[in-house]
Short mmCIF file of N, CA and C in Angstrom, two decimals:
data_model
loop_
_atom_site.label_atom_id
_atom_site.label_comp_id
_atom_site.label_asym_id
_atom_site.label_seq_id
_atom_site.Cartn_x
_atom_site.Cartn_y
_atom_site.Cartn_z
N MET F 1 2.12 -12.75 -19.89
CA MET F 1 3.28 -11.88 -19.86
C MET F 1 2.92 -10.49 -19.31
N THR F 2 1.70 -10.03 -19.63
CA THR F 2 1.26 -8.72 -19.16
C THR F 2 1.23 -8.67 -17.64
N TYR F 3 0.77 -9.75 -17.02
CA TYR F 3 0.67 -9.79 -15.56
C TYR F 3 2.04 -9.80 -14.91
N ILE F 4 3.00 -10.44 -15.52
CA ILE F 4 4.37 -10.45 -14.99
C ILE F 4 4.97 -9.05 -15.07
N LEU F 5 4.72 -8.36 -16.17
CA LEU F 5 5.21 -6.99 -16.31
C LEU F 5 4.55 -6.06 -15.30
N ILE F 6 3.25 -6.25 -15.07
CA ILE F 6 2.56 -5.44 -14.06
C ILE F 6 3.19 -5.69 -12.69
N PHE F 7 3.47 -6.96 -12.38
CA PHE F 7 4.05 -7.31 -11.08
C PHE F 7 5.43 -6.69 -10.90
N ILE F 8 6.31 -6.88 -11.87
CA ILE F 8 7.67 -6.35 -11.76
C ILE F 8 7.65 -4.82 -11.69
N SER F 9 6.81 -4.22 -12.50
CA SER F 9 6.72 -2.76 -12.49
C SER F 9 6.22 -2.22 -11.15
N ALA F 10 5.18 -2.82 -10.60
CA ALA F 10 4.60 -2.32 -9.35
C ALA F 10 5.50 -2.58 -8.14
N VAL F 11 6.19 -3.71 -8.13
CA VAL F 11 7.03 -4.05 -6.98
C VAL F 11 8.35 -3.30 -7.00
N PHE F 12 9.01 -3.28 -8.13
CA PHE F 12 10.38 -2.76 -8.18
C PHE F 12 10.50 -1.39 -8.85
N VAL F 13 10.03 -1.27 -10.08
CA VAL F 13 10.28 -0.07 -10.88
C VAL F 13 9.48 1.12 -10.38
N ASN F 14 8.19 0.95 -10.21
CA ASN F 14 7.32 2.04 -9.77
C ASN F 14 6.78 1.77 -8.36
N ASN F 15 7.68 1.45 -7.46
CA ASN F 15 7.28 1.15 -6.09
C ASN F 15 6.46 2.30 -5.53
N ILE F 16 5.32 1.97 -4.95
CA ILE F 16 4.36 2.98 -4.50
C ILE F 16 4.95 3.94 -3.47
N VAL F 17 5.85 3.44 -2.62
CA VAL F 17 6.43 4.28 -1.58
C VAL F 17 7.70 4.97 -2.07
N LEU F 18 8.58 4.22 -2.69
CA LEU F 18 9.92 4.72 -3.00
C LEU F 18 10.02 5.50 -4.30
N SER F 19 9.06 5.34 -5.20
CA SER F 19 9.15 6.13 -6.42
C SER F 19 7.93 7.03 -6.63
N GLN F 20 6.78 6.64 -6.07
CA GLN F 20 5.59 7.48 -6.22
C GLN F 20 5.25 8.24 -4.94
N PHE F 21 5.94 7.95 -3.87
CA PHE F 21 5.83 8.69 -2.60
C PHE F 21 4.43 8.69 -2.01
N LEU F 22 3.70 7.60 -2.16
CA LEU F 22 2.42 7.42 -1.49
C LEU F 22 2.64 6.47 -0.31
N GLY F 23 2.03 6.75 0.80
CA GLY F 23 2.17 5.90 1.97
C GLY F 23 3.41 6.18 2.79
N ILE F 24 3.91 7.39 2.73
CA ILE F 24 5.12 7.76 3.47
C ILE F 24 4.88 7.73 4.98
N CYS F 25 3.69 8.12 5.42
CA CYS F 25 3.41 8.17 6.87
C CYS F 25 3.54 6.78 7.51
N PRO F 26 2.87 5.74 7.00
CA PRO F 26 3.09 4.43 7.62
C PRO F 26 4.51 3.91 7.36
N PHE F 27 5.09 4.30 6.24
CA PHE F 27 6.45 3.87 5.92
C PHE F 27 7.43 4.34 6.99
N LEU F 28 7.30 5.58 7.41
CA LEU F 28 8.18 6.11 8.45
C LEU F 28 7.70 5.76 9.85
N GLY F 29 6.39 5.66 10.05
CA GLY F 29 5.85 5.48 11.38
C GLY F 29 5.79 4.06 11.90
N VAL F 30 5.64 3.08 11.01
CA VAL F 30 5.46 1.70 11.44
C VAL F 30 6.68 0.85 11.09
N SER F 31 7.79 1.48 10.85
CA SER F 31 8.95 0.73 10.37
C SER F 31 10.08 0.64 11.40
N LYS F 32 9.75 0.68 12.66
CA LYS F 32 10.80 0.58 13.67
C LYS F 32 11.17 -0.86 13.97
N LYS F 33 10.23 -1.80 13.77
CA LYS F 33 10.47 -3.22 14.00
C LYS F 33 9.95 -4.02 12.82
N ILE F 34 10.65 -5.08 12.50
CA ILE F 34 10.24 -5.92 11.36
C ILE F 34 8.88 -6.55 11.63
N GLU F 35 8.61 -6.94 12.86
CA GLU F 35 7.34 -7.58 13.21
C GLU F 35 6.15 -6.67 12.91
N THR F 36 6.24 -5.42 13.30
CA THR F 36 5.14 -4.49 13.02
C THR F 36 5.05 -4.17 11.53
N ALA F 37 6.20 -4.13 10.87
CA ALA F 37 6.20 -3.88 9.42
C ALA F 37 5.51 -5.02 8.68
N LEU F 38 5.75 -6.25 9.11
CA LEU F 38 5.09 -7.40 8.49
C LEU F 38 3.58 -7.37 8.73
N GLY F 39 3.17 -7.01 9.95
CA GLY F 39 1.75 -6.92 10.25
C GLY F 39 1.05 -5.87 9.41
N MET F 40 1.66 -4.71 9.31
CA MET F 40 1.10 -3.64 8.49
C MET F 40 1.06 -4.04 7.02
N SER F 41 2.10 -4.70 6.55
CA SER F 41 2.15 -5.14 5.15
C SER F 41 1.02 -6.11 4.83
N GLY F 42 0.79 -7.06 5.72
CA GLY F 42 -0.29 -8.03 5.51
C GLY F 42 -1.65 -7.37 5.50
N ALA F 43 -1.87 -6.47 6.45
CA ALA F 43 -3.15 -5.78 6.52
C ALA F 43 -3.38 -4.91 5.28
N VAL F 44 -2.34 -4.21 4.84
CA VAL F 44 -2.46 -3.36 3.65
C VAL F 44 -2.74 -4.21 2.41
N ALA F 45 -2.06 -5.34 2.29
CA ALA F 45 -2.27 -6.22 1.13
C ALA F 45 -3.71 -6.70 1.06
N PHE F 46 -4.25 -7.10 2.20
CA PHE F 46 -5.62 -7.60 2.24
C PHE F 46 -6.62 -6.51 1.87
N VAL F 47 -6.51 -5.37 2.52
CA VAL F 47 -7.46 -4.28 2.28
C VAL F 47 -7.28 -3.69 0.89
N MET F 48 -6.03 -3.55 0.43
CA MET F 48 -5.79 -2.96 -0.89
C MET F 48 -6.41 -3.81 -2.00
N THR F 49 -6.26 -5.11 -1.89
CA THR F 49 -6.81 -6.00 -2.92
C THR F 49 -8.33 -5.93 -2.93
N LEU F 50 -8.95 -6.04 -1.76
CA LEU F 50 -10.41 -5.97 -1.68
C LEU F 50 -10.93 -4.60 -2.11
N ALA F 51 -10.29 -3.54 -1.65
CA ALA F 51 -10.74 -2.19 -1.99
C ALA F 51 -10.64 -1.93 -3.49
N THR F 52 -9.56 -2.37 -4.11
CA THR F 52 -9.40 -2.17 -5.55
C THR F 52 -10.47 -2.93 -6.32
N LEU F 53 -10.74 -4.15 -5.89
CA LEU F 53 -11.78 -4.95 -6.54
C LEU F 53 -13.15 -4.28 -6.43
N ILE F 54 -13.51 -3.88 -5.24
CA ILE F 54 -14.83 -3.27 -5.02
C ILE F 54 -14.95 -1.91 -5.70
N THR F 55 -13.92 -1.07 -5.57
CA THR F 55 -14.01 0.26 -6.19
C THR F 55 -14.05 0.17 -7.71
N TYR F 56 -13.33 -0.81 -8.27
CA TYR F 56 -13.36 -1.01 -9.73
C TYR F 56 -14.78 -1.36 -10.18
N ILE F 57 -15.40 -2.28 -9.45
CA ILE F 57 -16.76 -2.70 -9.80
C ILE F 57 -17.74 -1.53 -9.66
N ILE F 58 -17.62 -0.75 -8.59
CA ILE F 58 -18.50 0.41 -8.39
C ILE F 58 -18.28 1.44 -9.51
N GLN F 59 -17.03 1.66 -9.88
CA GLN F 59 -16.71 2.62 -10.95
C GLN F 59 -17.37 2.21 -12.26
N LYS F 60 -17.22 0.92 -12.60
CA LYS F 60 -17.71 0.45 -13.91
C LYS F 60 -19.22 0.22 -13.94
N THR F 61 -19.84 -0.06 -12.80
CA THR F 61 -21.27 -0.36 -12.80
C THR F 61 -22.16 0.80 -12.37
N ILE F 62 -21.60 1.75 -11.62
CA ILE F 62 -22.44 2.85 -11.13
C ILE F 62 -21.93 4.22 -11.60
N LEU F 63 -20.68 4.53 -11.29
CA LEU F 63 -20.18 5.88 -11.56
C LEU F 63 -20.12 6.20 -13.06
N GLU F 64 -19.57 5.29 -13.85
CA GLU F 64 -19.47 5.56 -15.30
C GLU F 64 -20.82 5.50 -16.01
N PRO F 65 -21.63 4.45 -15.79
CA PRO F 65 -22.91 4.41 -16.51
C PRO F 65 -23.84 5.58 -16.20
N PHE F 66 -23.83 6.06 -14.96
CA PHE F 66 -24.70 7.17 -14.59
C PHE F 66 -24.01 8.53 -14.74
N ASN F 67 -22.80 8.50 -15.31
CA ASN F 67 -22.05 9.72 -15.60
C ASN F 67 -21.85 10.59 -14.35
N ILE F 68 -21.47 9.95 -13.25
CA ILE F 68 -21.21 10.66 -12.00
C ILE F 68 -19.77 10.40 -11.53
N GLY F 69 -18.87 10.41 -12.48
CA GLY F 69 -17.46 10.18 -12.18
C GLY F 69 -16.85 11.22 -11.25
N PHE F 70 -17.48 12.39 -11.16
CA PHE F 70 -16.96 13.43 -10.27
C PHE F 70 -17.07 13.02 -8.80
N LEU F 71 -17.84 12.00 -8.50
CA LEU F 71 -17.96 11.50 -7.13
C LEU F 71 -16.96 10.37 -6.81
N GLN F 72 -16.03 10.13 -7.73
CA GLN F 72 -15.12 9.00 -7.59
C GLN F 72 -14.32 9.03 -6.29
N THR F 73 -13.63 10.11 -6.00
CA THR F 73 -12.78 10.18 -4.81
C THR F 73 -13.59 10.00 -3.54
N LEU F 74 -14.69 10.71 -3.43
CA LEU F 74 -15.54 10.60 -2.25
C LEU F 74 -16.08 9.18 -2.09
N THR F 75 -16.54 8.60 -3.18
CA THR F 75 -17.07 7.24 -3.15
C THR F 75 -16.00 6.25 -2.74
N PHE F 76 -14.81 6.38 -3.31
CA PHE F 76 -13.72 5.46 -3.00
C PHE F 76 -13.31 5.56 -1.53
N ILE F 77 -13.25 6.78 -1.00
CA ILE F 77 -12.89 6.96 0.41
C ILE F 77 -13.92 6.30 1.31
N LEU F 78 -15.19 6.49 1.00
CA LEU F 78 -16.26 5.87 1.79
C LEU F 78 -16.20 4.35 1.71
N ILE F 79 -15.93 3.82 0.53
CA ILE F 79 -15.84 2.37 0.36
C ILE F 79 -14.67 1.82 1.16
N ILE F 80 -13.53 2.49 1.10
CA ILE F 80 -12.34 2.03 1.84
C ILE F 80 -12.59 2.07 3.34
N ALA F 81 -13.18 3.14 3.83
CA ALA F 81 -13.47 3.25 5.27
C ALA F 81 -14.46 2.17 5.71
N ALA F 82 -15.50 1.96 4.92
CA ALA F 82 -16.49 0.94 5.25
C ALA F 82 -15.88 -0.46 5.18
N LEU F 83 -15.04 -0.66 4.20
CA LEU F 83 -14.39 -1.97 4.06
C LEU F 83 -13.49 -2.27 5.25
N VAL F 84 -12.74 -1.29 5.68
CA VAL F 84 -11.86 -1.49 6.84
C VAL F 84 -12.70 -1.82 8.07
N GLN F 85 -13.81 -1.11 8.26
CA GLN F 85 -14.68 -1.39 9.40
C GLN F 85 -15.28 -2.79 9.31
N LEU F 86 -15.72 -3.17 8.12
CA LEU F 86 -16.30 -4.49 7.90
C LEU F 86 -15.28 -5.58 8.18
N VAL F 87 -14.07 -5.41 7.66
CA VAL F 87 -13.01 -6.39 7.89
C VAL F 87 -12.70 -6.49 9.38
N GLU F 88 -12.69 -5.36 10.06
CA GLU F 88 -12.42 -5.36 11.50
C GLU F 88 -13.49 -6.14 12.26
N ILE F 89 -14.76 -5.93 11.91
CA ILE F 89 -15.86 -6.63 12.58
C ILE F 89 -15.81 -8.13 12.30
N ILE F 90 -15.58 -8.49 11.04
CA ILE F 90 -15.52 -9.91 10.67
C ILE F 90 -14.36 -10.61 11.36
N LEU F 91 -13.19 -9.98 11.36
CA LEU F 91 -12.04 -10.58 12.02
C LEU F 91 -12.24 -10.72 13.52
N LYS F 92 -12.88 -9.75 14.12
CA LYS F 92 -13.11 -9.79 15.57
C LYS F 92 -13.98 -10.99 15.95
N LYS F 93 -14.96 -11.28 15.10
CA LYS F 93 -15.87 -12.40 15.39
C LYS F 93 -15.32 -13.75 14.95
N SER F 94 -14.72 -13.80 13.76
CA SER F 94 -14.32 -15.09 13.20
C SER F 94 -12.91 -15.54 13.60
N SER F 95 -12.00 -14.60 13.76
CA SER F 95 -10.61 -14.97 14.07
C SER F 95 -10.01 -13.97 15.06
N PRO F 96 -10.29 -14.17 16.34
CA PRO F 96 -9.78 -13.23 17.34
C PRO F 96 -8.25 -13.14 17.36
N ALA F 97 -7.57 -14.23 17.06
CA ALA F 97 -6.10 -14.21 17.05
C ALA F 97 -5.58 -13.30 15.94
N LEU F 98 -6.15 -13.42 14.77
CA LEU F 98 -5.74 -12.56 13.65
C LEU F 98 -6.15 -11.11 13.92
N TYR F 99 -7.30 -10.92 14.54
CA TYR F 99 -7.74 -9.57 14.90
C TYR F 99 -6.75 -8.93 15.87
N GLN F 100 -6.28 -9.69 16.85
CA GLN F 100 -5.29 -9.18 17.79
C GLN F 100 -4.00 -8.82 17.08
N ALA F 101 -3.59 -9.65 16.12
CA ALA F 101 -2.34 -9.39 15.40
C ALA F 101 -2.45 -8.14 14.53
N LEU F 102 -3.60 -7.94 13.90
CA LEU F 102 -3.77 -6.81 12.99
C LEU F 102 -4.54 -5.65 13.60
N GLY F 103 -5.11 -5.86 14.78
CA GLY F 103 -6.01 -4.88 15.38
C GLY F 103 -5.51 -3.45 15.37
N VAL F 104 -4.27 -3.25 15.70
CA VAL F 104 -3.70 -1.90 15.76
C VAL F 104 -3.53 -1.30 14.36
N PHE F 105 -3.32 -2.15 13.37
CA PHE F 105 -3.03 -1.66 12.03
C PHE F 105 -4.28 -1.38 11.20
N LEU F 106 -5.37 -2.05 11.50
CA LEU F 106 -6.57 -1.88 10.68
C LEU F 106 -7.09 -0.44 10.66
N PRO F 107 -7.23 0.24 11.79
CA PRO F 107 -7.70 1.64 11.70
C PRO F 107 -6.72 2.55 10.95
N LEU F 108 -5.43 2.25 11.01
CA LEU F 108 -4.44 3.06 10.30
C LEU F 108 -4.58 2.94 8.79
N ILE F 109 -5.08 1.81 8.34
CA ILE F 109 -5.20 1.58 6.90
C ILE F 109 -6.24 2.51 6.27
N THR F 110 -7.23 2.91 7.04
CA THR F 110 -8.26 3.81 6.51
C THR F 110 -7.65 5.09 5.98
N THR F 111 -6.60 5.58 6.63
CA THR F 111 -5.98 6.84 6.21
C THR F 111 -4.73 6.63 5.37
N ASN F 112 -4.45 5.40 4.97
CA ASN F 112 -3.27 5.13 4.16
C ASN F 112 -3.58 5.50 2.71
N CYS F 113 -2.89 6.49 2.18
CA CYS F 113 -3.19 7.00 0.85
C CYS F 113 -2.82 6.02 -0.27
N THR F 114 -2.04 4.98 0.05
CA THR F 114 -1.72 4.00 -1.00
C THR F 114 -2.97 3.25 -1.44
N ILE F 115 -3.88 2.99 -0.53
CA ILE F 115 -5.11 2.27 -0.87
C ILE F 115 -5.92 3.08 -1.87
N LEU F 116 -6.17 4.34 -1.55
CA LEU F 116 -6.92 5.22 -2.45
C LEU F 116 -6.15 5.44 -3.75
N GLY F 117 -4.85 5.61 -3.64
CA GLY F 117 -4.02 5.84 -4.83
C GLY F 117 -4.11 4.70 -5.83
N VAL F 118 -4.04 3.48 -5.34
CA VAL F 118 -4.12 2.31 -6.24
C VAL F 118 -5.50 2.21 -6.86
N ALA F 119 -6.55 2.45 -6.06
CA ALA F 119 -7.92 2.38 -6.58
C ALA F 119 -8.12 3.38 -7.71
N ILE F 120 -7.55 4.56 -7.58
CA ILE F 120 -7.69 5.58 -8.62
C ILE F 120 -6.78 5.27 -9.81
N MET F 121 -5.57 4.77 -9.54
CA MET F 121 -4.62 4.47 -10.63
C MET F 121 -5.15 3.42 -11.60
N VAL F 122 -5.82 2.38 -11.09
CA VAL F 122 -6.31 1.34 -12.00
C VAL F 122 -7.37 1.88 -12.94
N ILE F 123 -8.13 2.87 -12.49
CA ILE F 123 -9.13 3.51 -13.34
C ILE F 123 -8.43 4.41 -14.37
N GLN F 124 -7.46 5.19 -13.91
CA GLN F 124 -6.73 6.09 -14.80
C GLN F 124 -5.95 5.34 -15.87
N LYS F 125 -5.40 4.18 -15.51
CA LYS F 125 -4.63 3.39 -16.47
C LYS F 125 -5.51 2.51 -17.34
N ASP F 126 -6.82 2.58 -17.13
CA ASP F 126 -7.80 1.83 -17.92
C ASP F 126 -7.51 0.34 -17.92
N MET F 127 -7.25 -0.20 -16.74
CA MET F 127 -7.00 -1.63 -16.60
C MET F 127 -8.32 -2.38 -16.54
N ASN F 128 -8.28 -3.67 -16.92
CA ASN F 128 -9.47 -4.50 -16.74
C ASN F 128 -9.46 -5.05 -15.31
N LEU F 129 -10.47 -5.83 -14.95
CA LEU F 129 -10.62 -6.28 -13.58
C LEU F 129 -9.45 -7.14 -13.12
N ILE F 130 -9.03 -8.08 -13.93
CA ILE F 130 -7.93 -8.98 -13.53
C ILE F 130 -6.63 -8.20 -13.41
N GLU F 131 -6.35 -7.32 -14.38
CA GLU F 131 -5.15 -6.48 -14.29
C GLU F 131 -5.18 -5.60 -13.05
N SER F 132 -6.36 -5.11 -12.70
CA SER F 132 -6.50 -4.27 -11.52
C SER F 132 -6.16 -5.03 -10.24
N VAL F 133 -6.64 -6.25 -10.13
CA VAL F 133 -6.37 -7.07 -8.94
C VAL F 133 -4.89 -7.43 -8.90
N VAL F 134 -4.31 -7.80 -10.04
CA VAL F 134 -2.87 -8.12 -10.08
C VAL F 134 -2.05 -6.89 -9.70
N PHE F 135 -2.45 -5.72 -10.19
CA PHE F 135 -1.76 -4.48 -9.85
C PHE F 135 -1.87 -4.18 -8.35
N ALA F 136 -3.05 -4.39 -7.78
CA ALA F 136 -3.24 -4.14 -6.35
C ALA F 136 -2.38 -5.08 -5.51
N ILE F 137 -2.38 -6.35 -5.85
CA ILE F 137 -1.56 -7.32 -5.11
C ILE F 137 -0.08 -6.99 -5.26
N SER F 138 0.33 -6.67 -6.48
CA SER F 138 1.74 -6.34 -6.74
C SER F 138 2.16 -5.08 -6.00
N THR F 139 1.30 -4.08 -5.99
CA THR F 139 1.61 -2.84 -5.28
C THR F 139 1.72 -3.10 -3.79
N ALA F 140 0.84 -3.95 -3.27
CA ALA F 140 0.90 -4.31 -1.85
C ALA F 140 2.20 -5.06 -1.53
N VAL F 141 2.63 -5.92 -2.43
CA VAL F 141 3.90 -6.62 -2.24
C VAL F 141 5.06 -5.62 -2.25
N GLY F 142 5.02 -4.67 -3.18
CA GLY F 142 6.05 -3.64 -3.24
C GLY F 142 6.06 -2.77 -1.99
N PHE F 143 4.88 -2.41 -1.50
CA PHE F 143 4.78 -1.64 -0.26
C PHE F 143 5.37 -2.43 0.90
N GLY F 144 5.00 -3.70 0.98
CA GLY F 144 5.52 -4.56 2.04
C GLY F 144 7.02 -4.76 1.96
N LEU F 145 7.52 -4.95 0.76
CA LEU F 145 8.97 -5.12 0.57
C LEU F 145 9.73 -3.88 1.04
N ALA F 146 9.27 -2.73 0.62
CA ALA F 146 9.93 -1.48 1.03
C ALA F 146 9.85 -1.30 2.54
N LEU F 147 8.69 -1.57 3.11
CA LEU F 147 8.48 -1.40 4.55
C LEU F 147 9.36 -2.34 5.37
N VAL F 148 9.42 -3.61 4.96
CA VAL F 148 10.21 -4.59 5.71
C VAL F 148 11.71 -4.33 5.55
N LEU F 149 12.15 -3.98 4.35
CA LEU F 149 13.57 -3.63 4.15
C LEU F 149 13.96 -2.43 5.02
N PHE F 150 13.11 -1.42 5.02
CA PHE F 150 13.37 -0.22 5.80
C PHE F 150 13.38 -0.53 7.30
N ALA F 151 12.45 -1.39 7.74
CA ALA F 151 12.40 -1.77 9.15
C ALA F 151 13.66 -2.53 9.55
N GLY F 152 14.13 -3.41 8.68
CA GLY F 152 15.36 -4.16 8.97
C GLY F 152 16.56 -3.25 9.09
N ILE F 153 16.64 -2.28 8.20
CA ILE F 153 17.75 -1.32 8.25
C ILE F 153 17.65 -0.48 9.51
N ARG F 154 16.44 -0.07 9.86
CA ARG F 154 16.28 0.75 11.07
C ARG F 154 16.60 -0.04 12.34
N GLU F 155 16.28 -1.33 12.34
CA GLU F 155 16.65 -2.15 13.50
C GLU F 155 18.16 -2.23 13.64
N GLN F 156 18.84 -2.39 12.52
CA GLN F 156 20.31 -2.44 12.55
C GLN F 156 20.89 -1.10 12.99
N LEU F 157 20.31 -0.02 12.50
CA LEU F 157 20.78 1.31 12.89
C LEU F 157 20.56 1.57 14.38
N GLY F 158 19.53 0.94 14.95
CA GLY F 158 19.27 1.09 16.37
C GLY F 158 20.36 0.51 17.25
N MET F 159 21.12 -0.41 16.69
CA MET F 159 22.22 -1.03 17.45
C MET F 159 23.55 -0.35 17.18
N THR F 160 23.53 0.72 16.41
CA THR F 160 24.75 1.42 16.03
C THR F 160 24.83 2.76 16.74
N ARG F 161 26.02 3.12 17.15
CA ARG F 161 26.22 4.45 17.74
C ARG F 161 26.35 5.46 16.60
N LEU F 162 25.50 6.43 16.62
CA LEU F 162 25.50 7.47 15.59
C LEU F 162 25.76 8.82 16.23
N PRO F 163 26.29 9.77 15.47
CA PRO F 163 26.43 11.12 16.00
C PRO F 163 25.06 11.68 16.39
N LYS F 164 25.02 12.49 17.43
CA LYS F 164 23.76 13.03 17.94
C LYS F 164 22.97 13.79 16.87
N GLY F 165 23.64 14.46 15.98
CA GLY F 165 22.97 15.29 14.98
C GLY F 165 22.16 14.50 13.96
N ILE F 166 22.51 13.24 13.72
CA ILE F 166 21.75 12.47 12.73
C ILE F 166 21.01 11.30 13.33
N ASP F 167 21.06 11.13 14.64
CA ASP F 167 20.35 10.03 15.28
C ASP F 167 18.83 10.28 15.23
N GLY F 168 18.06 9.24 15.04
CA GLY F 168 16.60 9.35 15.02
C GLY F 168 16.04 9.64 13.64
N THR F 169 15.24 10.68 13.54
CA THR F 169 14.57 11.01 12.29
C THR F 169 15.53 11.34 11.15
N PRO F 170 16.60 12.11 11.39
CA PRO F 170 17.49 12.42 10.25
C PRO F 170 18.08 11.18 9.58
N ILE F 171 18.55 10.22 10.35
CA ILE F 171 19.13 9.02 9.73
C ILE F 171 18.05 8.18 9.06
N SER F 172 16.82 8.24 9.59
CA SER F 172 15.72 7.52 8.95
C SER F 172 15.42 8.11 7.57
N LEU F 173 15.42 9.44 7.48
CA LEU F 173 15.16 10.08 6.19
C LEU F 173 16.30 9.84 5.20
N ILE F 174 17.53 9.87 5.70
CA ILE F 174 18.68 9.58 4.83
C ILE F 174 18.59 8.15 4.31
N THR F 175 18.25 7.23 5.20
CA THR F 175 18.13 5.81 4.82
C THR F 175 17.01 5.62 3.81
N ALA F 176 15.88 6.29 4.03
CA ALA F 176 14.77 6.19 3.08
C ALA F 176 15.19 6.71 1.70
N GLY F 177 15.93 7.80 1.68
CA GLY F 177 16.42 8.35 0.41
C GLY F 177 17.37 7.39 -0.29
N LEU F 178 18.26 6.77 0.46
CA LEU F 178 19.18 5.80 -0.13
C LEU F 178 18.45 4.57 -0.65
N LEU F 179 17.43 4.13 0.09
CA LEU F 179 16.63 2.99 -0.36
C LEU F 179 15.88 3.33 -1.64
N ALA F 180 15.35 4.55 -1.72
CA ALA F 180 14.66 4.99 -2.94
C ALA F 180 15.63 5.03 -4.12
N MET F 181 16.86 5.49 -3.87
CA MET F 181 17.86 5.52 -4.94
C MET F 181 18.22 4.10 -5.38
N ALA F 182 18.28 3.18 -4.43
CA ALA F 182 18.58 1.79 -4.78
C ALA F 182 17.49 1.22 -5.68
N PHE F 183 16.23 1.54 -5.38
CA PHE F 183 15.13 1.04 -6.20
C PHE F 183 15.10 1.71 -7.57
N MET F 184 15.67 2.92 -7.68
CA MET F 184 15.76 3.58 -8.98
C MET F 184 16.63 2.79 -9.94
N GLY F 185 17.47 1.93 -9.41
CA GLY F 185 18.32 1.09 -10.24
C GLY F 185 17.52 0.12 -11.09
N PHE F 186 16.27 -0.14 -10.71
CA PHE F 186 15.42 -1.03 -11.49
C PHE F 186 14.77 -0.32 -12.67
N ALA F 187 14.86 1.00 -12.72
CA ALA F 187 14.26 1.75 -13.82
C ALA F 187 14.88 1.29 -15.15
N GLY F 188 14.06 1.14 -16.13
CA GLY F 188 14.55 0.69 -17.43
C GLY F 188 14.25 -0.77 -17.67
N ILE F 189 13.96 -1.53 -16.60
CA ILE F 189 13.61 -2.94 -16.78
C ILE F 189 12.26 -3.04 -17.47
N VAL F 190 11.29 -2.25 -16.96
CA VAL F 190 9.94 -2.25 -17.48
C VAL F 190 9.49 -0.80 -17.59
N LYS F 191 8.72 -0.48 -18.59
CA LYS F 191 8.19 0.88 -18.71
C LYS F 191 7.02 1.06 -17.81
#
């Protein structure tokens, strides 16, 4: 039951983009087409899950036992950057087709604050390893859901004639605000 609550909370109630405002840059920048939104969502899910797993293990086996928790942010950033590079190298050699599909998105993930945010949140919330991985996967699903919904709305808006004053970025920000308000409707389901 705990894992279901973590999933519902991370995807709907405390969506990383729409309620915690992490990952706004890729949310606005990569959401012009559903295809690119799906690619970014898949890449973020993969890296977020691996990064959370590795950073959790490093936190519990090195940073806490040696009482060097003050190096947490720096260590996590280095781990995430190294992980993205490692994933890029492995994909390039083992699956060139998947590398081509994700190639453009992998370097962007290094600077995506949702990855670092989730890695730090699981430590702050004192989750165990399994809860941390479930939270990372759930947060990635929530990020992907918000990104794909927003991309779909933006594609539809692209086919609509809008007044010059709100065309482009203004209507995107208005739409993002309305989407965030829609997700606020889930508040109260789970704490």
